[in-house]
Each structure stands twice: as C-alpha cells, then as structure tokens.
Tab-separated table of N, CA and C in Angstrom:
chain	number	residue	atom	x	y	z
A	1	MET	N	12.101	5.275	-10.848
A	1	MET	CA	12.353	5.817	-9.528
A	1	MET	C	11.053	6.407	-8.988
A	2	MET	N	10.741	6.089	-7.761
A	2	MET	CA	9.512	6.551	-7.137
A	2	MET	C	9.793	7.770	-6.261
A	3	THR	N	8.958	8.801	-6.365
A	3	THR	CA	9.110	9.976	-5.509
A	3	THR	C	7.919	10.066	-4.568
A	4	LEU	N	8.178	10.566	-3.409
A	4	LEU	CA	7.125	10.712	-2.416
A	4	LEU	C	6.716	12.174	-2.325
A	5	ASN	N	5.449	12.417	-2.283
A	5	ASN	CA	4.953	13.775	-2.072
A	5	ASN	C	4.594	13.928	-0.596
A	6	LEU	N	5.575	14.339	0.169
A	6	LEU	CA	5.360	14.511	1.596
A	6	LEU	C	4.766	15.890	1.862
A	7	PRO	N	3.904	16.000	2.852
A	7	PRO	CA	3.330	17.319	3.170
A	7	PRO	C	4.425	18.251	3.688
A	8	LYS	N	4.267	19.529	3.361
A	8	LYS	CA	5.232	20.505	3.860
A	8	LYS	C	5.081	20.606	5.361
A	9	LYS	N	6.167	21.000	6.005
A	9	LYS	CA	6.169	21.140	7.446
A	9	LYS	C	5.073	22.116	7.873
A	10	GLN	N	4.261	21.682	8.779
A	10	GLN	CA	3.172	22.515	9.278
A	10	GLN	C	3.713	23.496	10.317
A	11	VAL	N	3.270	24.725	10.235
A	11	VAL	CA	3.657	25.730	11.206
A	11	VAL	C	2.463	25.992	12.111
A	12	ASP	N	2.677	25.857	13.372
A	12	ASP	CA	1.627	26.072	14.350
A	12	ASP	C	1.633	27.543	14.758
A	13	ASP	N	0.553	28.266	14.460
A	13	ASP	CA	0.467	29.689	14.767
A	13	ASP	C	0.463	29.974	16.263
A	14	ARG	N	0.307	28.952	17.058
A	14	ARG	CA	0.298	29.144	18.507
A	14	ARG	C	1.708	29.160	19.093
A	15	LEU	N	2.718	28.941	18.248
A	15	LEU	CA	4.102	28.926	18.713
A	15	LEU	C	4.894	30.062	18.093
A	16	LEU	N	5.793	30.637	18.871
A	16	LEU	CA	6.698	31.670	18.380
A	16	LEU	C	8.103	31.100	18.308
A	17	ASN	N	8.782	31.366	17.210
A	17	ASN	CA	10.186	31.026	17.087
A	17	ASN	C	10.961	32.102	17.847
A	18	VAL	N	11.691	31.705	18.871
A	18	VAL	CA	12.369	32.649	19.759
A	18	VAL	C	13.381	33.503	19.002
A	19	ALA	N	14.188	32.912	18.144
A	19	ALA	CA	15.211	33.671	17.418
A	19	ALA	C	14.576	34.717	16.503
A	20	GLU	N	13.521	34.341	15.806
A	20	GLU	CA	12.844	35.293	14.921
A	20	GLU	C	12.182	36.413	15.714
A	21	GLU	N	11.552	36.048	16.817
A	21	GLU	CA	10.888	37.051	17.657
A	21	GLU	C	11.916	38.001	18.266
A	22	LYS	N	13.060	37.467	18.650
A	22	LYS	CA	14.130	38.301	19.210
A	22	LYS	C	14.595	39.331	18.187
A	23	ARG	N	14.787	38.900	16.942
A	23	ARG	CA	15.205	39.832	15.884
A	23	ARG	C	14.134	40.886	15.613
A	24	ARG	N	12.868	40.465	15.602
A	24	ARG	CA	11.776	41.400	15.356
A	24	ARG	C	11.709	42.452	16.460
A	25	LEU	N	11.814	42.014	17.712
A	25	LEU	CA	11.761	42.937	18.836
A	25	LEU	C	12.959	43.881	18.847
A	26	MET	N	14.124	43.387	18.448
A	26	MET	CA	15.318	44.231	18.387
A	26	MET	C	15.118	45.358	17.379
A	27	ARG	N	14.537	45.025	16.209
A	27	ARG	CA	14.267	46.058	15.193
A	27	ARG	C	13.253	47.070	15.702
A	28	GLU	N	12.179	46.576	16.328
A	28	GLU	CA	11.158	47.481	16.856
A	28	GLU	C	11.733	48.383	17.942
A	29	PHE	N	12.562	47.835	18.806
A	29	PHE	CA	13.188	48.618	19.864
A	29	PHE	C	14.062	49.716	19.259
A	30	GLY	N	14.876	49.342	18.277
A	30	GLY	CA	15.734	50.321	17.608
A	30	GLY	C	14.928	51.415	16.935
A	31	ASP	N	13.834	51.039	16.298
A	31	ASP	CA	12.970	52.031	15.647
A	31	ASP	C	12.378	53.002	16.669
A	32	LEU	N	11.942	52.474	17.807
A	32	LEU	CA	11.365	53.338	18.838
A	32	LEU	C	12.385	54.333	19.370
A	33	VAL	N	13.612	53.870	19.570
A	33	VAL	CA	14.672	54.763	20.042
A	33	VAL	C	14.945	55.835	18.995
A	34	PHE	N	15.061	55.424	17.738
A	34	PHE	CA	15.340	56.360	16.653
A	34	PHE	C	14.239	57.402	16.512
A	35	GLU	N	12.994	56.990	16.715
A	35	GLU	CA	11.854	57.886	16.555
A	35	GLU	C	11.559	58.705	17.814
A	36	ASN	N	12.415	58.576	18.828
A	36	ASN	CA	12.231	59.291	20.096
A	36	ASN	C	10.848	59.049	20.687
A	37	ALA	N	10.455	57.791	20.747
A	37	ALA	CA	9.160	57.424	21.314
A	37	ALA	C	9.163	57.672	22.818
A	38	ASP	N	8.004	57.602	23.412
A	38	ASP	CA	7.861	57.766	24.853
A	38	ASP	C	8.736	56.733	25.570
A	39	GLN	N	9.421	57.148	26.615
A	39	GLN	CA	10.368	56.268	27.308
A	39	GLN	C	9.699	55.021	27.868
A	40	SER	N	8.459	55.124	28.318
A	40	SER	CA	7.778	53.944	28.867
A	40	SER	C	7.543	52.898	27.774
A	41	VAL	N	7.282	53.341	26.545
A	41	VAL	CA	7.096	52.418	25.420
A	41	VAL	C	8.424	51.752	25.076
A	42	ILE	N	9.496	52.544	25.066
A	42	ILE	CA	10.841	52.006	24.795
A	42	ILE	C	11.208	50.980	25.854
A	43	ASP	N	10.973	51.310	27.117
A	43	ASP	CA	11.305	50.391	28.212
A	43	ASP	C	10.527	49.082	28.113
A	44	ALA	N	9.246	49.166	27.761
A	44	ALA	CA	8.418	47.964	27.631
A	44	ALA	C	8.936	47.075	26.499
A	45	LYS	N	9.298	47.694	25.364
A	45	LYS	CA	9.809	46.915	24.230
A	45	LYS	C	11.158	46.294	24.582
A	46	HIS	N	11.989	47.032	25.323
A	46	HIS	CA	13.293	46.500	25.746
A	46	HIS	C	13.112	45.298	26.663
A	47	LYS	N	12.120	45.375	27.550
A	47	LYS	CA	11.852	44.249	28.450
A	47	LYS	C	11.441	43.005	27.650
A	48	GLU	N	10.571	43.186	26.651
A	48	GLU	CA	10.163	42.063	25.791
A	48	GLU	C	11.384	41.466	25.080
A	49	TYR	N	12.218	42.362	24.530
A	49	TYR	CA	13.418	41.916	23.814
A	49	TYR	C	14.346	41.130	24.740
A	50	MET	N	14.577	41.646	25.938
A	50	MET	CA	15.488	40.972	26.864
A	50	MET	C	14.944	39.609	27.291
A	51	THR	N	13.615	39.486	27.390
A	51	THR	CA	13.017	38.193	27.721
A	51	THR	C	13.317	37.176	26.624
A	52	MET	N	13.121	37.572	25.366
A	52	MET	CA	13.410	36.672	24.240
A	52	MET	C	14.898	36.372	24.146
A	53	LYS	N	15.715	37.359	24.421
A	53	LYS	CA	17.173	37.165	24.383
A	53	LYS	C	17.595	36.117	25.421
A	54	GLN	N	17.004	36.192	26.614
A	54	GLN	CA	17.324	35.220	27.666
A	54	GLN	C	16.860	33.815	27.275
A	55	LEU	N	15.654	33.698	26.703
A	55	LEU	CA	15.174	32.396	26.258
A	55	LEU	C	16.099	31.811	25.193
A	56	ASP	N	16.546	32.660	24.262
A	56	ASP	CA	17.463	32.215	23.211
A	56	ASP	C	18.784	31.745	23.817
A	57	LYS	N	19.269	32.485	24.796
A	57	LYS	CA	20.527	32.126	25.471
A	57	LYS	C	20.411	30.769	26.174
A	58	GLU	N	19.217	30.488	26.699
A	58	GLU	CA	18.968	29.221	27.396
A	58	GLU	C	18.738	28.060	26.426
A	59	GLY	N	18.674	28.367	25.134
A	59	GLY	CA	18.497	27.319	24.126
A	59	GLY	C	17.047	26.971	23.849
A	60	ILE	N	16.134	27.775	24.328
A	60	ILE	CA	14.721	27.541	24.067
A	60	ILE	C	14.402	28.090	22.670
A	61	THR	N	13.839	27.249	21.819
A	61	THR	CA	13.615	27.661	20.425
A	61	THR	C	12.180	28.052	20.116
A	62	LEU	N	11.223	27.513	20.851
A	62	LEU	CA	9.805	27.820	20.602
A	62	LEU	C	9.123	28.124	21.933
A	63	VAL	N	8.209	29.097	21.897
A	63	VAL	CA	7.404	29.407	23.085
A	63	VAL	C	5.956	29.545	22.669
A	64	ALA	N	5.070	29.346	23.606
A	64	ALA	CA	3.637	29.472	23.343
A	64	ALA	C	3.272	30.923	23.057
A	65	ASN	N	2.359	31.113	22.124
A	65	ASN	CA	1.916	32.448	21.741
A	65	ASN	C	0.463	32.651	22.159
A	66	PHE	N	0.174	32.305	23.398
A	66	PHE	CA	-1.181	32.495	23.922
A	66	PHE	C	-1.125	32.724	25.399
C-alpha cells in the first residue's frame, strides 16, 4: 500500500478566521468589563467584537489582516 506525504494545510498570516477572532474579542471585552477599564476602551473593543459578529452572521469566514 502506498501512502502520500501531503503538505500540511498552509495558514496565511494575512488572513483572520472570523469565528476565532470573534471569540478572542468576546473574551477581551469581558475581561475589560470585569477589570473596570476605561469606558472608551470597552466601547472600542465592543465595536470590534460587533463587527466580527456581523461578519460571522453573514457567513464570512476569513478577512484580510492588513
């Protein structure tokens, strides 16, 4: 029996996985709220999170990271 050594899937650092980024931003947002961070910082993180949430809802899986 012959086996093929195929290269592992390449990950392009210029792309963000929307679902993973959404989860990361949600954790960061929660941490900022818990730590009573400055409201402007909390609001900015919430805006980032909501943007990723909307992209995920639209079915977009990858976005450019540049």
